[in-house]
Protein backbone atom coordinates (compact mmCIF):
# COMPACT_ATOMS: atom_id res chain seq x y z
CA UNK A 1 0.00 0.00 0.00
CA UNK A 2 1.38 3.42 -0.88
CA UNK A 3 2.37 6.06 1.66
CA UNK A 4 -0.57 8.36 0.84
CA UNK A 5 -3.05 5.54 1.59
CA UNK A 6 -1.33 4.77 4.89
CA UNK A 7 -1.44 8.43 5.88
CA UNK A 8 -5.13 8.64 4.94
CA UNK A 9 -5.88 5.59 7.10
CA UNK A 10 -4.01 7.03 10.09
CA UNK A 11 -5.71 10.43 9.86
CA UNK A 12 -9.11 8.75 9.51
CA UNK A 13 -8.42 6.42 12.44
CA UNK A 14 -7.22 9.24 14.71
CA UNK A 15 -10.30 11.35 14.00
CA UNK A 16 -8.38 14.50 14.97
CA UNK A 17 -5.49 16.58 13.61
CA UNK A 18 -2.16 14.74 13.35
CA UNK A 19 1.24 16.41 13.14
CA UNK A 20 3.51 15.75 10.17
CA UNK A 21 6.26 14.86 12.63
CA UNK A 22 4.12 12.09 14.20
CA UNK A 23 3.16 10.72 10.78
CA UNK A 24 6.83 10.60 9.77
CA UNK A 25 7.71 8.84 13.03
CA UNK A 26 4.89 6.28 12.83
CA UNK A 27 5.65 5.47 9.20
CA UNK A 28 9.45 5.57 9.52
CA UNK A 29 9.84 8.13 6.74
CA UNK A 30 11.06 11.72 6.49
CA UNK A 31 8.84 14.74 6.95
CA UNK A 32 9.50 15.60 3.28
CA UNK A 33 8.19 12.19 2.20
CA UNK A 34 5.06 12.80 4.30
CA UNK A 35 4.55 16.20 2.63
CA UNK A 36 4.90 14.66 -0.84
CA UNK A 37 2.42 11.90 0.05
CA UNK A 38 0.01 14.52 1.43
CA UNK A 39 0.11 16.37 -1.91
CA UNK A 40 -0.79 13.09 -3.65
CA UNK A 41 -3.58 12.40 -1.14
CA UNK A 42 -4.95 15.91 -1.60
CA UNK A 43 -5.12 15.35 -5.38
CA UNK A 44 -6.87 11.98 -4.91
CA UNK A 45 -9.49 13.58 -2.66
CA UNK A 46 -10.06 16.63 -4.92
CA UNK A 47 -13.36 15.41 -6.41
CA UNK A 48 -14.59 13.56 -3.33
CA UNK A 49 -16.76 14.50 -0.38
CA UNK A 50 -13.77 14.34 1.95
CA UNK A 51 -10.94 16.87 1.90
CA UNK A 52 -7.47 17.00 3.38
CA UNK A 53 -7.28 19.93 5.80
CA UNK A 54 -3.91 21.52 6.57
CA UNK A 55 -3.12 23.95 9.36
CA UNK A 56 0.38 24.82 10.48
CA UNK A 57 2.18 21.50 10.89
CA UNK A 58 -0.96 19.36 11.26
CA UNK A 59 -3.39 17.62 8.92
CA UNK A 60 -6.91 16.25 9.33
CA UNK A 61 -9.74 14.93 7.21
CA UNK A 62 -12.89 16.98 6.86
CA UNK A 63 -15.77 17.50 4.50
CA UNK A 64 -15.13 19.14 1.15
CA UNK A 65 -15.78 22.91 1.14
CA UNK A 66 -18.34 22.46 -1.67
CA UNK A 67 -20.52 20.52 0.79
CA UNK A 68 -20.44 23.18 3.53
CA UNK A 69 -24.10 24.15 3.12
CA UNK A 70 -25.31 20.54 3.27
CA UNK A 71 -23.12 19.83 6.31
CA UNK A 72 -24.39 22.97 8.08
CA UNK A 73 -28.00 21.83 7.57
CA UNK A 74 -27.27 18.32 8.83
CA UNK A 75 -25.28 19.63 11.80
CA UNK A 76 -28.09 21.99 12.80
CA UNK A 77 -30.59 19.12 12.68
CA UNK A 78 -28.34 16.88 14.72
CA UNK A 79 -27.50 19.48 17.36
CA UNK A 80 -31.09 20.48 17.95
CA UNK A 81 -32.52 16.95 17.94
CA UNK A 82 -32.55 14.36 20.66
CA UNK A 83 -29.32 12.81 21.87
CA UNK A 84 -28.34 9.56 20.16
CA UNK A 85 -27.70 6.33 22.04
CA UNK A 86 -23.96 6.82 21.45
CA UNK A 87 -24.16 10.34 22.92
CA UNK A 88 -26.01 9.07 25.97
CA UNK A 89 -23.43 6.29 26.50
CA UNK A 90 -20.61 8.82 26.26
CA UNK A 91 -22.35 11.20 28.67
CA UNK A 92 -22.85 8.37 31.15
CA UNK A 93 -19.13 7.59 31.09
CA UNK A 94 -18.28 11.27 31.60
CA UNK A 95 -20.83 11.69 34.38
CA UNK A 96 -19.81 8.64 36.41
CA UNK A 97 -16.12 8.51 35.59
CA UNK A 98 -15.15 12.09 34.71
CA UNK A 99 -12.97 13.85 34.27
CA UNK A 100 -12.07 11.23 31.69
CA UNK A 101 -9.86 11.18 28.59
CA UNK A 102 -11.04 10.50 25.06
CA UNK A 103 -8.82 7.43 25.01
CA UNK A 104 -10.60 6.01 28.07
CA UNK A 105 -13.99 6.74 26.50
CA UNK A 106 -12.88 5.08 23.24
CA UNK A 107 -11.68 2.04 25.18
CA UNK A 108 -14.86 1.70 27.24
CA UNK A 109 -17.18 2.15 24.23
CA UNK A 110 -14.98 0.21 21.82
CA UNK A 111 -15.24 2.88 19.10
CA UNK A 112 -13.79 6.30 18.35
CA UNK A 113 -15.78 8.90 20.32
CA UNK A 114 -14.28 11.96 18.59
CA UNK A 115 -17.42 12.94 16.68
CA UNK A 116 -19.68 12.36 19.70
CA UNK A 117 -17.42 14.43 21.96
CA UNK A 118 -17.38 17.24 19.39
CA UNK A 119 -21.18 17.18 19.27
CA UNK A 120 -21.44 17.23 23.08
CA UNK A 121 -18.93 20.10 23.29
CA UNK A 122 -20.88 22.14 20.73
CA UNK A 123 -24.10 21.51 22.65
CA UNK A 124 -22.38 22.72 25.82
CA UNK A 125 -23.02 19.46 27.69
CA UNK A 126 -19.36 18.65 28.35
CA UNK A 127 -16.23 20.73 28.69
CA UNK A 128 -12.67 19.95 27.74
CA UNK A 129 -9.79 20.45 30.16
CA UNK A 130 -6.07 20.13 29.67
CA UNK A 131 -4.80 16.78 30.89
CA UNK A 132 -2.03 17.41 33.45
CA UNK A 133 -0.42 14.03 32.72
CA UNK A 134 -0.59 14.15 28.90
CA UNK A 135 -0.01 17.52 27.25
CA UNK A 136 -1.52 16.57 23.89
CA UNK A 137 -4.64 14.97 25.36
CA UNK A 138 -7.69 16.38 27.08
CA UNK A 139 -10.04 15.38 29.85
CA UNK A 140 -13.81 15.74 29.56
CA UNK A 141 -16.19 16.58 32.37
CA UNK A 142 -19.87 17.50 32.64
CA UNK A 143 -20.99 21.15 32.47
CA UNK A 144 -23.62 22.95 34.50
CA UNK A 145 -25.76 22.90 31.34
CA UNK A 146 -25.69 19.08 31.44
CA UNK A 147 -26.77 19.03 35.07
CA UNK A 148 -29.60 21.41 34.18
CA UNK A 149 -30.52 19.32 31.10
CA UNK A 150 -30.74 16.25 33.34
CA UNK A 151 -32.68 18.05 36.05
CA UNK A 152 -30.12 17.45 38.80
CA UNK A 153 -28.27 19.88 41.07
CA UNK A 154 -25.06 17.90 41.52
CA UNK A 155 -23.49 14.69 40.27
CA UNK A 156 -24.28 12.93 43.51
CA UNK A 157 -27.99 13.20 42.57
CA UNK A 158 -27.46 10.70 39.73
CA UNK A 159 -28.99 7.25 40.29
CA UNK A 160 -26.68 5.04 42.38
CA UNK A 161 -23.86 7.58 41.90
CA UNK A 162 -21.63 6.53 44.79
CA UNK A 163 -22.09 2.79 44.18
CA UNK A 164 -21.44 3.03 40.44
CA UNK A 165 -18.48 5.38 40.97
CA UNK A 166 -16.96 2.90 43.45
CA UNK A 167 -17.57 -0.04 41.10
CA UNK A 168 -15.87 1.84 38.28
CA UNK A 169 -12.96 2.75 40.54
CA UNK A 170 -12.51 -0.89 41.54
CA UNK A 171 -13.06 -2.19 38.00
CA UNK A 172 -16.07 -4.20 39.13
CA UNK A 173 -18.72 -2.70 36.86
CA UNK A 174 -20.47 -5.47 34.95
CA UNK A 175 -22.67 -5.28 31.89
CA UNK A 176 -25.77 -5.92 33.99
CA UNK A 177 -25.52 -2.50 35.70
mmCIF file of C-alpha atoms in Angstrom:
data_model
loop_
_atom_site.group_PDB
_atom_site.id
_atom_site.type_symbol
_atom_site.label_atom_id
_atom_site.label_comp_id
_atom_site.label_asym_id
_atom_site.label_seq_id
_atom_site.Cartn_x
_atom_site.Cartn_y
_atom_site.Cartn_z
ATOM 1 C CA UNK A 1 0.000 0.000 0.000
ATOM 2 C CA UNK A 2 1.377 3.417 -0.885
ATOM 3 C CA UNK A 3 2.369 6.062 1.662
ATOM 4 C CA UNK A 4 -0.573 8.357 0.835
ATOM 5 C CA UNK A 5 -3.048 5.540 1.591
ATOM 6 C CA UNK A 6 -1.328 4.766 4.892
ATOM 7 C CA UNK A 7 -1.445 8.432 5.883
ATOM 8 C CA UNK A 8 -5.132 8.635 4.936
ATOM 9 C CA UNK A 9 -5.877 5.591 7.104
ATOM 10 C CA UNK A 10 -4.006 7.031 10.095
ATOM 11 C CA UNK A 11 -5.712 10.432 9.861
ATOM 12 C CA UNK A 12 -9.107 8.750 9.515
ATOM 13 C CA UNK A 13 -8.418 6.420 12.438
ATOM 14 C CA UNK A 14 -7.224 9.239 14.714
ATOM 15 C CA UNK A 15 -10.299 11.353 13.999
ATOM 16 C CA UNK A 16 -8.383 14.499 14.966
ATOM 17 C CA UNK A 17 -5.486 16.579 13.608
ATOM 18 C CA UNK A 18 -2.159 14.742 13.347
ATOM 19 C CA UNK A 19 1.244 16.407 13.136
ATOM 20 C CA UNK A 20 3.508 15.753 10.174
ATOM 21 C CA UNK A 21 6.261 14.864 12.632
ATOM 22 C CA UNK A 22 4.119 12.088 14.197
ATOM 23 C CA UNK A 23 3.160 10.725 10.781
ATOM 24 C CA UNK A 24 6.825 10.598 9.774
ATOM 25 C CA UNK A 25 7.709 8.844 13.034
ATOM 26 C CA UNK A 26 4.890 6.284 12.827
ATOM 27 C CA UNK A 27 5.649 5.475 9.196
ATOM 28 C CA UNK A 28 9.453 5.570 9.524
ATOM 29 C CA UNK A 29 9.841 8.133 6.736
ATOM 30 C CA UNK A 30 11.058 11.721 6.492
ATOM 31 C CA UNK A 31 8.838 14.741 6.947
ATOM 32 C CA UNK A 32 9.497 15.603 3.285
ATOM 33 C CA UNK A 33 8.185 12.187 2.204
ATOM 34 C CA UNK A 34 5.065 12.802 4.299
ATOM 35 C CA UNK A 35 4.551 16.197 2.631
ATOM 36 C CA UNK A 36 4.896 14.655 -0.842
ATOM 37 C CA UNK A 37 2.418 11.899 0.050
ATOM 38 C CA UNK A 38 0.007 14.521 1.426
ATOM 39 C CA UNK A 39 0.113 16.369 -1.910
ATOM 40 C CA UNK A 40 -0.787 13.087 -3.649
ATOM 41 C CA UNK A 41 -3.579 12.402 -1.143
ATOM 42 C CA UNK A 42 -4.951 15.907 -1.598
ATOM 43 C CA UNK A 43 -5.122 15.349 -5.377
ATOM 44 C CA UNK A 44 -6.867 11.976 -4.909
ATOM 45 C CA UNK A 45 -9.492 13.584 -2.663
ATOM 46 C CA UNK A 46 -10.063 16.635 -4.922
ATOM 47 C CA UNK A 47 -13.360 15.408 -6.408
ATOM 48 C CA UNK A 48 -14.592 13.562 -3.332
ATOM 49 C CA UNK A 49 -16.762 14.504 -0.378
ATOM 50 C CA UNK A 50 -13.768 14.340 1.954
ATOM 51 C CA UNK A 51 -10.939 16.874 1.895
ATOM 52 C CA UNK A 52 -7.470 17.003 3.383
ATOM 53 C CA UNK A 53 -7.280 19.926 5.799
ATOM 54 C CA UNK A 54 -3.911 21.520 6.571
ATOM 55 C CA UNK A 55 -3.121 23.947 9.357
ATOM 56 C CA UNK A 56 0.381 24.824 10.478
ATOM 57 C CA UNK A 57 2.178 21.497 10.893
ATOM 58 C CA UNK A 58 -0.960 19.355 11.257
ATOM 59 C CA UNK A 59 -3.390 17.620 8.919
ATOM 60 C CA UNK A 60 -6.907 16.252 9.331
ATOM 61 C CA UNK A 61 -9.738 14.926 7.209
ATOM 62 C CA UNK A 62 -12.892 16.980 6.859
ATOM 63 C CA UNK A 63 -15.770 17.497 4.499
ATOM 64 C CA UNK A 64 -15.125 19.143 1.148
ATOM 65 C CA UNK A 65 -15.784 22.909 1.136
ATOM 66 C CA UNK A 66 -18.336 22.461 -1.674
ATOM 67 C CA UNK A 67 -20.516 20.518 0.786
ATOM 68 C CA UNK A 68 -20.444 23.176 3.528
ATOM 69 C CA UNK A 69 -24.100 24.152 3.123
ATOM 70 C CA UNK A 70 -25.308 20.543 3.274
ATOM 71 C CA UNK A 71 -23.118 19.834 6.308
ATOM 72 C CA UNK A 72 -24.393 22.970 8.078
ATOM 73 C CA UNK A 73 -27.996 21.832 7.571
ATOM 74 C CA UNK A 74 -27.272 18.318 8.831
ATOM 75 C CA UNK A 75 -25.278 19.628 11.796
ATOM 76 C CA UNK A 76 -28.087 21.987 12.797
ATOM 77 C CA UNK A 77 -30.593 19.122 12.677
ATOM 78 C CA UNK A 78 -28.335 16.876 14.722
ATOM 79 C CA UNK A 79 -27.501 19.480 17.357
ATOM 80 C CA UNK A 80 -31.093 20.476 17.947
ATOM 81 C CA UNK A 81 -32.516 16.952 17.936
ATOM 82 C CA UNK A 82 -32.552 14.357 20.661
ATOM 83 C CA UNK A 83 -29.315 12.809 21.865
ATOM 84 C CA UNK A 84 -28.337 9.561 20.162
ATOM 85 C CA UNK A 85 -27.698 6.329 22.042
ATOM 86 C CA UNK A 86 -23.955 6.820 21.454
ATOM 87 C CA UNK A 87 -24.155 10.342 22.915
ATOM 88 C CA UNK A 88 -26.005 9.066 25.967
ATOM 89 C CA UNK A 89 -23.434 6.294 26.497
ATOM 90 C CA UNK A 90 -20.610 8.818 26.264
ATOM 91 C CA UNK A 91 -22.348 11.204 28.665
ATOM 92 C CA UNK A 92 -22.847 8.368 31.149
ATOM 93 C CA UNK A 93 -19.130 7.595 31.093
ATOM 94 C CA UNK A 94 -18.279 11.270 31.598
ATOM 95 C CA UNK A 95 -20.833 11.687 34.384
ATOM 96 C CA UNK A 96 -19.811 8.645 36.407
ATOM 97 C CA UNK A 97 -16.120 8.505 35.594
ATOM 98 C CA UNK A 98 -15.153 12.085 34.710
ATOM 99 C CA UNK A 99 -12.972 13.850 34.269
ATOM 100 C CA UNK A 100 -12.070 11.230 31.693
ATOM 101 C CA UNK A 101 -9.857 11.176 28.592
ATOM 102 C CA UNK A 102 -11.042 10.499 25.056
ATOM 103 C CA UNK A 103 -8.816 7.426 25.009
ATOM 104 C CA UNK A 104 -10.601 6.007 28.070
ATOM 105 C CA UNK A 105 -13.992 6.739 26.504
ATOM 106 C CA UNK A 106 -12.884 5.085 23.239
ATOM 107 C CA UNK A 107 -11.677 2.041 25.182
ATOM 108 C CA UNK A 108 -14.863 1.698 27.235
ATOM 109 C CA UNK A 109 -17.183 2.149 24.227
ATOM 110 C CA UNK A 110 -14.978 0.207 21.818
ATOM 111 C CA UNK A 111 -15.245 2.876 19.102
ATOM 112 C CA UNK A 112 -13.793 6.304 18.352
ATOM 113 C CA UNK A 113 -15.776 8.901 20.319
ATOM 114 C CA UNK A 114 -14.280 11.959 18.591
ATOM 115 C CA UNK A 115 -17.422 12.940 16.683
ATOM 116 C CA UNK A 116 -19.679 12.357 19.696
ATOM 117 C CA UNK A 117 -17.422 14.434 21.961
ATOM 118 C CA UNK A 118 -17.375 17.241 19.394
ATOM 119 C CA UNK A 119 -21.178 17.179 19.268
ATOM 120 C CA UNK A 120 -21.441 17.230 23.081
ATOM 121 C CA UNK A 121 -18.926 20.095 23.287
ATOM 122 C CA UNK A 122 -20.884 22.136 20.729
ATOM 123 C CA UNK A 123 -24.099 21.511 22.647
ATOM 124 C CA UNK A 124 -22.376 22.718 25.823
ATOM 125 C CA UNK A 125 -23.023 19.463 27.692
ATOM 126 C CA UNK A 126 -19.357 18.645 28.347
ATOM 127 C CA UNK A 127 -16.234 20.726 28.687
ATOM 128 C CA UNK A 128 -12.672 19.953 27.744
ATOM 129 C CA UNK A 129 -9.792 20.452 30.164
ATOM 130 C CA UNK A 130 -6.066 20.125 29.665
ATOM 131 C CA UNK A 131 -4.798 16.784 30.893
ATOM 132 C CA UNK A 132 -2.032 17.407 33.452
ATOM 133 C CA UNK A 133 -0.420 14.032 32.722
ATOM 134 C CA UNK A 134 -0.591 14.145 28.896
ATOM 135 C CA UNK A 135 -0.006 17.517 27.252
ATOM 136 C CA UNK A 136 -1.516 16.566 23.888
ATOM 137 C CA UNK A 137 -4.640 14.967 25.361
ATOM 138 C CA UNK A 138 -7.689 16.384 27.076
ATOM 139 C CA UNK A 139 -10.042 15.382 29.850
ATOM 140 C CA UNK A 140 -13.810 15.737 29.558
ATOM 141 C CA UNK A 141 -16.190 16.585 32.366
ATOM 142 C CA UNK A 142 -19.868 17.498 32.641
ATOM 143 C CA UNK A 143 -20.993 21.146 32.474
ATOM 144 C CA UNK A 144 -23.618 22.952 34.495
ATOM 145 C CA UNK A 145 -25.761 22.897 31.336
ATOM 146 C CA UNK A 146 -25.686 19.084 31.439
ATOM 147 C CA UNK A 147 -26.771 19.035 35.067
ATOM 148 C CA UNK A 148 -29.603 21.413 34.176
ATOM 149 C CA UNK A 149 -30.522 19.324 31.096
ATOM 150 C CA UNK A 150 -30.745 16.253 33.337
ATOM 151 C CA UNK A 151 -32.684 18.050 36.048
ATOM 152 C CA UNK A 152 -30.123 17.453 38.803
ATOM 153 C CA UNK A 153 -28.275 19.877 41.070
ATOM 154 C CA UNK A 154 -25.063 17.901 41.516
ATOM 155 C CA UNK A 155 -23.486 14.690 40.265
ATOM 156 C CA UNK A 156 -24.283 12.929 43.513
ATOM 157 C CA UNK A 157 -27.988 13.203 42.574
ATOM 158 C CA UNK A 158 -27.456 10.705 39.735
ATOM 159 C CA UNK A 159 -28.990 7.249 40.291
ATOM 160 C CA UNK A 160 -26.676 5.036 42.379
ATOM 161 C CA UNK A 161 -23.863 7.577 41.898
ATOM 162 C CA UNK A 162 -21.628 6.528 44.788
ATOM 163 C CA UNK A 163 -22.088 2.793 44.182
ATOM 164 C CA UNK A 164 -21.438 3.032 40.441
ATOM 165 C CA UNK A 165 -18.476 5.377 40.974
ATOM 166 C CA UNK A 166 -16.959 2.901 43.453
ATOM 167 C CA UNK A 167 -17.565 -0.044 41.100
ATOM 168 C CA UNK A 168 -15.867 1.844 38.277
ATOM 169 C CA UNK A 169 -12.960 2.751 40.544
ATOM 170 C CA UNK A 170 -12.508 -0.893 41.544
ATOM 171 C CA UNK A 171 -13.061 -2.191 38.004
ATOM 172 C CA UNK A 172 -16.075 -4.204 39.128
ATOM 173 C CA UNK A 173 -18.718 -2.703 36.859
ATOM 174 C CA UNK A 174 -20.467 -5.470 34.953
ATOM 175 C CA UNK A 175 -22.673 -5.281 31.890
ATOM 176 C CA UNK A 176 -25.771 -5.924 33.993
ATOM 177 C CA UNK A 177 -25.523 -2.499 35.702
#
